[in-house]
Amino acid sequence: MRIIRVAGYEEMSSRAADVIAAQLILDPRSVLGLATGTTPVGAYRLLVEKNRRGEIDFSQVRTYNLDEYRGLSHDDSQSYHYFMADNLFKHVNIDMANTHVPDGSDPDAESACRAYDAMVEEAGYPDLQLLGIGNNGHIGFNEPAEGFPVGTHCVDLTPSTIQANSRLFDDPDDVPRQAYTMGVGTIMKSRRVLVLASGAAKADAVRAMCYGPVVPSCPASALQLHPDCIVIADEAALARCPEE
Ligand code: PGA
């Protein structure tokens, strides 16, 4: 794991956008694994600016998002599909047919998850997988569990994740209780992983990810075993980690 310590959210976003831009410049046909949440929004804004300035081209890029709430259709404003269009896809020259998010509107979890695994496998897995980290150490919606899930699966969100995500909903009761998420095994197959973390609320999770034992009670700890994992985190998120 390579840890890059930055001052705050803006610098984290700018360093992350540079890593993603470099990937697209080196390989304009890259497969990107993308994440939702508050953390990557700043990096997406900077990627939009780079695209507008002609520095990066999304026309041949394919994207695969980590997860989606179960029960929300693509056009639901709380869906991750909608989030991606709003924060990135509709502002860059990507072909929407090349963007993929698990189909939360498919009530058949088994078939939705198998279909998504097949698509990600056919794409050859991400060249670069972007990740946030949950306060409880989750990546995607792989919540603390008894084992590391391999493929895409349906998860029951933990009370702490429902609570953390309720800030984005008018009524906390509206937060979906389940989601479809890529497994830790799929994330580990990406050629490079880029984890972003900002703020004191992430400090325990970042310490467990980087310095704790590799255990499924902290799904992000599996990334210690990834051969090319970059963590860009700010001072607040790294407050409980040793200064290297
Ligand atoms: P956040 O979520 O970016 O909104 O903090 C991260 C995550 O839960 O993976």
PDB file of C-alpha atoms and ligand atoms in Angstrom:
ATOM      1  CA  MET A   1       0.000   0.000   0.000  1.00  0.00           C
ATOM      2  CA  ARG A   2       1.303   3.437  -0.863  1.00  0.00           C
ATOM      3  CA  ILE A   3      -0.120   6.141   1.394  1.00  0.00           C
ATOM      4  CA  ILE A   4      -0.136   9.723   0.146  1.00  0.00           C
ATOM      5  CA  ARG A   5      -0.781  12.213   2.924  1.00  0.00           C
ATOM      6  CA  VAL A   6      -2.447  15.454   1.862  1.00  0.00           C
ATOM      7  CA  ALA A   7      -3.671  18.531   3.727  1.00  0.00           C
ATOM      8  CA  GLY A   8      -7.391  18.280   3.076  1.00  0.00           C
ATOM      9  CA  TYR A   9     -10.253  17.429   0.759  1.00  0.00           C
ATOM     10  CA  GLU A  10      -9.223  19.764  -2.081  1.00  0.00           C
ATOM     11  CA  GLU A  11      -5.699  18.394  -2.322  1.00  0.00           C
ATOM     12  CA  MET A  12      -6.995  14.807  -2.067  1.00  0.00           C
ATOM     13  CA  SER A  13      -9.389  15.495  -4.936  1.00  0.00           C
ATOM     14  CA  SER A  14      -6.725  17.098  -7.074  1.00  0.00           C
ATOM     15  CA  ARG A  15      -4.214  14.257  -6.551  1.00  0.00           C
ATOM     16  CA  ALA A  16      -6.936  11.693  -7.269  1.00  0.00           C
ATOM     17  CA  ALA A  17      -8.023  13.445 -10.457  1.00  0.00           C
ATOM     18  CA  ASP A  18      -4.373  13.475 -11.590  1.00  0.00           C
ATOM     19  CA  VAL A  19      -4.031   9.705 -11.039  1.00  0.00           C
ATOM     20  CA  ILE A  20      -7.244   9.002 -12.976  1.00  0.00           C
ATOM     21  CA  ALA A  21      -6.298  11.436 -15.746  1.00  0.00           C
ATOM     22  CA  ALA A  22      -2.891   9.785 -16.095  1.00  0.00           C
ATOM     23  CA  GLN A  23      -4.625   6.418 -16.474  1.00  0.00           C
ATOM     24  CA  LEU A  24      -6.822   7.758 -19.292  1.00  0.00           C
ATOM     25  CA  ILE A  25      -3.913   9.432 -21.047  1.00  0.00           C
ATOM     26  CA  LEU A  26      -1.822   6.245 -20.924  1.00  0.00           C
ATOM     27  CA  ASP A  27      -4.752   4.127 -22.095  1.00  0.00           C
ATOM     28  CA  PRO A  28      -7.751   5.948 -23.613  1.00  0.00           C
ATOM     29  CA  ARG A  29      -9.623   2.601 -23.689  1.00  0.00           C
ATOM     30  CA  SER A  30      -9.324   2.142 -19.924  1.00  0.00           C
ATOM     31  CA  VAL A  31     -11.852   0.284 -17.842  1.00  0.00           C
ATOM     32  CA  LEU A  32     -12.581   2.349 -14.733  1.00  0.00           C
ATOM     33  CA  GLY A  33     -14.223   1.080 -11.564  1.00  0.00           C
ATOM     34  CA  LEU A  34     -16.075   4.010 -10.040  1.00  0.00           C
ATOM     35  CA  ALA A  35     -17.468   4.896  -6.642  1.00  0.00           C
ATOM     36  CA  THR A  36     -20.240   7.095  -5.316  1.00  0.00           C
ATOM     37  CA  GLY A  37     -20.490   8.997  -2.029  1.00  0.00           C
ATOM     38  CA  THR A  38     -19.308  12.410  -0.941  1.00  0.00           C
ATOM     39  CA  THR A  39     -15.615  11.547  -1.133  1.00  0.00           C
ATOM     40  CA  PRO A  40     -15.069  11.315  -4.937  1.00  0.00           C
ATOM     41  CA  VAL A  41     -17.284  14.298  -5.874  1.00  0.00           C
ATOM     42  CA  GLY A  42     -14.370  16.770  -5.891  1.00  0.00           C
ATOM     43  CA  ALA A  43     -12.248  14.471  -8.063  1.00  0.00           C
ATOM     44  CA  TYR A  44     -15.149  14.040 -10.509  1.00  0.00           C
ATOM     45  CA  ARG A  45     -15.548  17.841 -10.731  1.00  0.00           C
ATOM     46  CA  LEU A  46     -11.852  18.183 -11.623  1.00  0.00           C
ATOM     47  CA  LEU A  47     -12.104  15.388 -14.209  1.00  0.00           C
ATOM     48  CA  VAL A  48     -15.004  17.272 -15.828  1.00  0.00           C
ATOM     49  CA  GLU A  49     -12.785  20.367 -16.013  1.00  0.00           C
ATOM     50  CA  LYS A  50      -9.896  18.397 -17.505  1.00  0.00           C
ATOM     51  CA  ASN A  51     -12.258  16.912 -20.090  1.00  0.00           C
ATOM     52  CA  ARG A  52     -13.600  20.371 -20.992  1.00  0.00           C
ATOM     53  CA  ARG A  53     -10.037  21.630 -21.459  1.00  0.00           C
ATOM     54  CA  GLY A  54      -9.359  18.699 -23.793  1.00  0.00           C
ATOM     55  CA  GLU A  55      -6.771  17.130 -21.482  1.00  0.00           C
ATOM     56  CA  ILE A  56      -8.603  13.803 -21.141  1.00  0.00           C
ATOM     57  CA  ASP A  57     -10.961  11.906 -23.413  1.00  0.00           C
ATOM     58  CA  PHE A  58     -13.735   9.616 -22.177  1.00  0.00           C
ATOM     59  CA  SER A  59     -15.010   8.574 -25.608  1.00  0.00           C
ATOM     60  CA  GLN A  60     -13.601   5.040 -25.404  1.00  0.00           C
ATOM     61  CA  VAL A  61     -13.646   4.608 -21.624  1.00  0.00           C
ATOM     62  CA  ARG A  62     -15.843   1.938 -20.035  1.00  0.00           C
ATOM     63  CA  THR A  63     -16.978   2.315 -16.433  1.00  0.00           C
ATOM     64  CA  TYR A  64     -18.321  -0.143 -13.867  1.00  0.00           C
ATOM     65  CA  ASN A  65     -19.695   1.222 -10.611  1.00  0.00           C
ATOM     66  CA  LEU A  66     -19.276  -0.613  -7.359  1.00  0.00           C
ATOM     67  CA  ASP A  67     -22.808  -0.719  -6.123  1.00  0.00           C
ATOM     68  CA  GLU A  68     -26.446   0.318  -6.256  1.00  0.00           C
ATOM     69  CA  TYR A  69     -29.311   0.412  -3.796  1.00  0.00           C
ATOM     70  CA  ARG A  70     -31.712  -2.470  -4.254  1.00  0.00           C
ATOM     71  CA  GLY A  71     -35.168  -1.310  -5.263  1.00  0.00           C
ATOM     72  CA  LEU A  72     -34.205   1.989  -6.885  1.00  0.00           C
ATOM     73  CA  SER A  73     -34.579   2.434 -10.623  1.00  0.00           C
ATOM     74  CA  HIS A  74     -31.957   4.212 -12.697  1.00  0.00           C
ATOM     75  CA  ASP A  75     -33.945   7.433 -12.865  1.00  0.00           C
ATOM     76  CA  ASP A  76     -34.594   7.627  -9.114  1.00  0.00           C
ATOM     77  CA  SER A  77     -32.741  10.734  -7.916  1.00  0.00           C
ATOM     78  CA  GLN A  78     -31.334   8.745  -4.952  1.00  0.00           C
ATOM     79  CA  SER A  79     -29.950   5.979  -7.140  1.00  0.00           C
ATOM     80  CA  TYR A  80     -26.232   5.694  -7.757  1.00  0.00           C
ATOM     81  CA  HIS A  81     -26.931   5.564 -11.460  1.00  0.00           C
ATOM     82  CA  TYR A  82     -28.466   9.027 -11.176  1.00  0.00           C
ATOM     83  CA  PHE A  83     -25.584  10.210  -8.964  1.00  0.00           C
ATOM     84  CA  MET A  84     -23.001   9.184 -11.571  1.00  0.00           C
ATOM     85  CA  ALA A  85     -24.866  10.913 -14.399  1.00  0.00           C
ATOM     86  CA  ASP A  86     -25.254  14.032 -12.292  1.00  0.00           C
ATOM     87  CA  ASN A  87     -21.667  14.218 -11.034  1.00  0.00           C
ATOM     88  CA  LEU A  88     -19.714  12.919 -14.014  1.00  0.00           C
ATOM     89  CA  PHE A  89     -21.279  11.189 -16.990  1.00  0.00           C
ATOM     90  CA  LYS A  90     -23.487  13.935 -18.359  1.00  0.00           C
ATOM     91  CA  HIS A  91     -20.651  16.475 -18.166  1.00  0.00           C
ATOM     92  CA  VAL A  92     -17.994  14.500 -20.087  1.00  0.00           C
ATOM     93  CA  ASN A  93     -17.780  12.941 -23.556  1.00  0.00           C
ATOM     94  CA  ILE A  94     -18.503   9.418 -22.368  1.00  0.00           C
ATOM     95  CA  ASP A  95     -20.811   7.108 -24.308  1.00  0.00           C
ATOM     96  CA  MET A  96     -23.573   6.308 -21.792  1.00  0.00           C
ATOM     97  CA  ALA A  97     -23.749   2.809 -23.306  1.00  0.00           C
ATOM     98  CA  ASN A  98     -20.249   2.273 -21.889  1.00  0.00           C
ATOM     99  CA  THR A  99     -21.304   3.101 -18.319  1.00  0.00           C
ATOM    100  CA  HIS A 100     -22.504   0.332 -16.014  1.00  0.00           C
ATOM    101  CA  VAL A 101     -24.107   0.262 -12.580  1.00  0.00           C
ATOM    102  CA  PRO A 102     -25.709  -2.826 -10.990  1.00  0.00           C
ATOM    103  CA  ASP A 103     -29.411  -2.912 -11.810  1.00  0.00           C
ATOM    104  CA  GLY A 104     -31.074  -2.058  -8.502  1.00  0.00           C
ATOM    105  CA  SER A 105     -34.495  -2.235 -10.113  1.00  0.00           C
ATOM    106  CA  ASP A 106     -34.132  -5.985 -10.778  1.00  0.00           C
ATOM    107  CA  PRO A 107     -35.908  -7.662  -7.841  1.00  0.00           C
ATOM    108  CA  ASP A 108     -34.151 -10.940  -8.629  1.00  0.00           C
ATOM    109  CA  ALA A 109     -30.934 -10.372  -6.682  1.00  0.00           C
ATOM    110  CA  GLU A 110     -29.267 -13.544  -7.904  1.00  0.00           C
ATOM    111  CA  SER A 111     -29.811 -12.757 -11.567  1.00  0.00           C
ATOM    112  CA  ALA A 112     -28.916  -9.051 -11.217  1.00  0.00           C
ATOM    113  CA  CYS A 113     -25.663  -9.897  -9.435  1.00  0.00           C
ATOM    114  CA  ARG A 114     -24.639 -12.724 -11.817  1.00  0.00           C
ATOM    115  CA  ALA A 115     -25.341 -10.466 -14.813  1.00  0.00           C
ATOM    116  CA  TYR A 116     -23.145  -7.757 -13.347  1.00  0.00           C
ATOM    117  CA  ASP A 117     -20.296 -10.162 -12.590  1.00  0.00           C
ATOM    118  CA  ALA A 118     -20.448 -11.412 -16.165  1.00  0.00           C
ATOM    119  CA  MET A 119     -20.197  -7.858 -17.512  1.00  0.00           C
ATOM    120  CA  VAL A 120     -17.241  -6.927 -15.320  1.00  0.00           C
ATOM    121  CA  GLU A 121     -15.457 -10.160 -16.203  1.00  0.00           C
ATOM    122  CA  GLU A 122     -16.063  -9.650 -19.912  1.00  0.00           C
ATOM    123  CA  ALA A 123     -14.594  -6.141 -19.625  1.00  0.00           C
ATOM    124  CA  GLY A 124     -11.450  -7.735 -18.145  1.00  0.00           C
ATOM    125  CA  TYR A 125     -11.851  -6.071 -14.709  1.00  0.00           C
ATOM    126  CA  PRO A 126     -10.976  -2.435 -13.995  1.00  0.00           C
ATOM    127  CA  ASP A 127      -7.584  -1.030 -14.875  1.00  0.00           C
ATOM    128  CA  LEU A 128      -8.180   1.428 -12.050  1.00  0.00           C
ATOM    129  CA  GLN A 129     -10.720   1.003  -9.270  1.00  0.00           C
ATOM    130  CA  LEU A 130     -11.647   4.115  -7.301  1.00  0.00           C
ATOM    131  CA  LEU A 131     -12.869   3.545  -3.733  1.00  0.00           C
ATOM    132  CA  GLY A 132     -14.109   5.486  -0.747  1.00  0.00           C
ATOM    133  CA  ILE A 133     -14.156   3.842   2.654  1.00  0.00           C
ATOM    134  CA  GLY A 134     -17.073   3.662   5.062  1.00  0.00           C
ATOM    135  CA  ASN A 135     -16.760   4.698   8.701  1.00  0.00           C
ATOM    136  CA  ASN A 136     -17.065   0.973   9.481  1.00  0.00           C
ATOM    137  CA  GLY A 137     -14.324  -0.054   7.017  1.00  0.00           C
ATOM    138  CA  HIS A 138     -16.636  -1.064   4.187  1.00  0.00           C
ATOM    139  CA  ILE A 139     -15.598  -0.817   0.542  1.00  0.00           C
ATOM    140  CA  GLY A 140     -18.388  -0.678  -1.979  1.00  0.00           C
ATOM    141  CA  PHE A 141     -21.176  -1.984   0.225  1.00  0.00           C
ATOM    142  CA  ASN A 142     -19.085  -4.886   1.520  1.00  0.00           C
ATOM    143  CA  GLU A 143     -19.998  -4.486   5.153  1.00  0.00           C
ATOM    144  CA  PRO A 144     -18.033  -6.014   8.061  1.00  0.00           C
ATOM    145  CA  ALA A 145     -18.784  -9.737   7.882  1.00  0.00           C
ATOM    146  CA  GLU A 146     -17.581 -13.222   8.713  1.00  0.00           C
ATOM    147  CA  GLY A 147     -15.773 -13.632   5.402  1.00  0.00           C
ATOM    148  CA  PHE A 148     -14.668 -11.639   2.353  1.00  0.00           C
ATOM    149  CA  PRO A 149     -17.392 -11.836  -0.336  1.00  0.00           C
ATOM    150  CA  VAL A 150     -16.019 -12.715  -3.754  1.00  0.00           C
ATOM    151  CA  GLY A 151     -18.500 -11.658  -6.436  1.00  0.00           C
ATOM    152  CA  THR A 152     -21.414  -9.249  -6.756  1.00  0.00           C
ATOM    153  CA  HIS A 153     -24.030  -9.965  -4.116  1.00  0.00           C
ATOM    154  CA  CYS A 154     -26.971  -8.514  -2.253  1.00  0.00           C
ATOM    155  CA  VAL A 155     -26.171  -7.079   1.183  1.00  0.00           C
ATOM    156  CA  ASP A 156     -28.194  -5.951   4.155  1.00  0.00           C
ATOM    157  CA  LEU A 157     -26.823  -2.533   5.031  1.00  0.00           C
ATOM    158  CA  THR A 158     -25.670  -2.157   8.634  1.00  0.00           C
ATOM    159  CA  PRO A 159     -27.357   0.354  10.946  1.00  0.00           C
ATOM    160  CA  SER A 160     -24.190   2.514  10.880  1.00  0.00           C
ATOM    161  CA  THR A 161     -24.224   2.673   7.061  1.00  0.00           C
ATOM    162  CA  ILE A 162     -27.953   3.447   6.990  1.00  0.00           C
ATOM    163  CA  GLN A 163     -27.321   6.176   9.548  1.00  0.00           C
ATOM    164  CA  ALA A 164     -24.311   7.587   7.613  1.00  0.00           C
ATOM    165  CA  ASN A 165     -26.272   7.628   4.344  1.00  0.00           C
ATOM    166  CA  SER A 166     -29.461   9.077   5.828  1.00  0.00           C
ATOM    167  CA  ARG A 167     -27.950  12.569   5.496  1.00  0.00           C
ATOM    168  CA  LEU A 168     -28.605  12.331   1.763  1.00  0.00           C
ATOM    169  CA  PHE A 169     -32.308  11.473   2.142  1.00  0.00           C
ATOM    170  CA  ASP A 170     -35.192  13.753   3.201  1.00  0.00           C
ATOM    171  CA  ASP A 171     -36.539  11.042   5.493  1.00  0.00           C
ATOM    172  CA  PRO A 172     -34.139   8.537   7.141  1.00  0.00           C
ATOM    173  CA  ASP A 173     -36.836   5.879   6.675  1.00  0.00           C
ATOM    174  CA  ASP A 174     -36.353   6.259   2.913  1.00  0.00           C
ATOM    175  CA  VAL A 175     -32.769   4.904   3.001  1.00  0.00           C
ATOM    176  CA  PRO A 176     -32.890   1.511   1.262  1.00  0.00           C
ATOM    177  CA  ARG A 177     -31.995  -1.378   3.536  1.00  0.00           C
ATOM    178  CA  GLN A 178     -30.266  -3.476   0.874  1.00  0.00           C
ATOM    179  CA  ALA A 179     -27.836  -2.988  -1.984  1.00  0.00           C
ATOM    180  CA  TYR A 180     -26.127  -4.916  -4.755  1.00  0.00           C
ATOM    181  CA  THR A 181     -22.365  -4.563  -4.538  1.00  0.00           C
ATOM    182  CA  MET A 182     -19.268  -5.900  -6.259  1.00  0.00           C
ATOM    183  CA  GLY A 183     -17.472  -8.285  -3.937  1.00  0.00           C
ATOM    184  CA  VAL A 184     -14.070  -7.784  -2.356  1.00  0.00           C
ATOM    185  CA  GLY A 185     -12.765 -10.503  -4.691  1.00  0.00           C
ATOM    186  CA  THR A 186     -13.744  -8.474  -7.751  1.00  0.00           C
ATOM    187  CA  ILE A 187     -12.237  -5.309  -6.321  1.00  0.00           C
ATOM    188  CA  MET A 188      -8.989  -7.202  -5.704  1.00  0.00           C
ATOM    189  CA  LYS A 189      -8.874  -8.200  -9.388  1.00  0.00           C
ATOM    190  CA  SER A 190      -8.537  -4.561 -10.484  1.00  0.00           C
ATOM    191  CA  ARG A 191      -5.053  -3.830 -11.704  1.00  0.00           C
ATOM    192  CA  ARG A 192      -4.735  -0.686  -9.582  1.00  0.00           C
ATOM    193  CA  VAL A 193      -6.830   0.481  -6.637  1.00  0.00           C
ATOM    194  CA  LEU A 194      -7.113   4.109  -5.545  1.00  0.00           C
ATOM    195  CA  VAL A 195      -8.686   4.686  -2.121  1.00  0.00           C
ATOM    196  CA  LEU A 196      -9.696   8.194  -1.040  1.00  0.00           C
ATOM    197  CA  ALA A 197     -10.414   9.221   2.533  1.00  0.00           C
ATOM    198  CA  SER A 198     -11.083  12.613   4.051  1.00  0.00           C
ATOM    199  CA  GLY A 199     -12.140  13.737   7.504  1.00  0.00           C
ATOM    200  CA  ALA A 200     -11.895  12.629  11.111  1.00  0.00           C
ATOM    201  CA  ALA A 201     -14.893  10.302  10.843  1.00  0.00           C
ATOM    202  CA  LYS A 202     -12.728   7.995   8.698  1.00  0.00           C
ATOM    203  CA  ALA A 203      -9.695   7.921  11.029  1.00  0.00           C
ATOM    204  CA  ASP A 204     -10.470   4.580  12.724  1.00  0.00           C
ATOM    205  CA  ALA A 205     -11.393   2.909   9.447  1.00  0.00           C
ATOM    206  CA  VAL A 206      -8.240   4.178   7.709  1.00  0.00           C
ATOM    207  CA  ARG A 207      -6.038   2.908  10.520  1.00  0.00           C
ATOM    208  CA  ALA A 208      -7.718  -0.510  10.405  1.00  0.00           C
ATOM    209  CA  MET A 209      -7.431  -0.595   6.590  1.00  0.00           C
ATOM    210  CA  CYS A 210      -3.726   0.260   6.521  1.00  0.00           C
ATOM    211  CA  TYR A 211      -2.328  -1.082   9.789  1.00  0.00           C
ATOM    212  CA  GLY A 212      -4.848  -3.515  11.270  1.00  0.00           C
ATOM    213  CA  PRO A 213      -4.974  -7.256  10.702  1.00  0.00           C
ATOM    214  CA  VAL A 214      -6.406  -8.448   7.374  1.00  0.00           C
ATOM    215  CA  VAL A 215      -9.829  -9.484   8.630  1.00  0.00           C
ATOM    216  CA  PRO A 216     -13.336  -9.394   7.126  1.00  0.00           C
ATOM    217  CA  SER A 217     -14.549  -7.327  10.075  1.00  0.00           C
ATOM    218  CA  CYS A 218     -12.694  -4.549   8.205  1.00  0.00           C
ATOM    219  CA  PRO A 219     -13.319  -5.349   4.512  1.00  0.00           C
ATOM    220  CA  ALA A 220     -10.892  -2.605   3.406  1.00  0.00           C
ATOM    221  CA  SER A 221      -8.035  -4.414   5.181  1.00  0.00           C
ATOM    222  CA  ALA A 222      -7.956  -6.885   2.253  1.00  0.00           C
ATOM    223  CA  LEU A 223      -6.364  -4.083   0.235  1.00  0.00           C
ATOM    224  CA  GLN A 224      -3.112  -4.615   2.180  1.00  0.00           C
ATOM    225  CA  LEU A 225      -2.732  -7.701  -0.023  1.00  0.00           C
ATOM    226  CA  HIS A 226      -3.314  -5.830  -3.297  1.00  0.00           C
ATOM    227  CA  PRO A 227      -0.111  -5.408  -5.318  1.00  0.00           C
ATOM    228  CA  ASP A 228      -0.880  -1.834  -6.441  1.00  0.00           C
ATOM    229  CA  CYS A 229      -3.033   0.064  -3.964  1.00  0.00           C
ATOM    230  CA  ILE A 230      -2.680   3.820  -3.511  1.00  0.00           C
ATOM    231  CA  VAL A 231      -4.376   5.527  -0.557  1.00  0.00           C
ATOM    232  CA  ILE A 232      -4.770   9.306  -0.773  1.00  0.00           C
ATOM    233  CA  ALA A 233      -5.931  10.540   2.605  1.00  0.00           C
ATOM    234  CA  ASP A 234      -5.945  13.841   4.415  1.00  0.00           C
ATOM    235  CA  GLU A 235      -4.427  14.705   7.781  1.00  0.00           C
ATOM    236  CA  ALA A 236      -7.735  14.218   9.597  1.00  0.00           C
ATOM    237  CA  ALA A 237      -8.338  10.785   8.090  1.00  0.00           C
ATOM    238  CA  LEU A 238      -4.732   9.772   8.889  1.00  0.00           C
ATOM    239  CA  ALA A 239      -4.803  11.159  12.433  1.00  0.00           C
ATOM    240  CA  ARG A 240      -4.693   7.675  14.006  1.00  0.00           C
ATOM    241  CA  CYS A 241      -1.981   6.331  11.683  1.00  0.00           C
ATOM    242  CA  PRO A 242       1.737   6.539  12.331  1.00  0.00           C
ATOM    243  CA  GLU A 243       3.458   9.354  10.404  1.00  0.00           C
ATOM    244  CA  GLU A 244       5.815   7.643   7.993  1.00  0.00           C
TER     245      GLU A 244
HETATM  246  P1  PGA B   1     -18.625   8.801   1.649  1.00  0.00           P
HETATM  247  O1  PGA B   1     -18.879   7.257   1.658  1.00  0.00           O
HETATM  248  O2  PGA B   1     -17.723   9.090   0.503  1.00  0.00           O
HETATM  249  O3  PGA B   1     -19.986   9.426   1.455  1.00  0.00           O
HETATM  250  O4  PGA B   1     -18.014   9.131   2.977  1.00  0.00           O
HETATM  251  C1  PGA B   1     -17.805   6.391   1.474  1.00  0.00           C
HETATM  252  C2  PGA B   1     -18.288   4.974   1.546  1.00  0.00           C
HETATM  253  O5  PGA B   1     -19.242   4.718   2.292  1.00  0.00           O
HETATM  254  O6  PGA B   1     -17.700   4.122   0.867  1.00  0.00           O
END
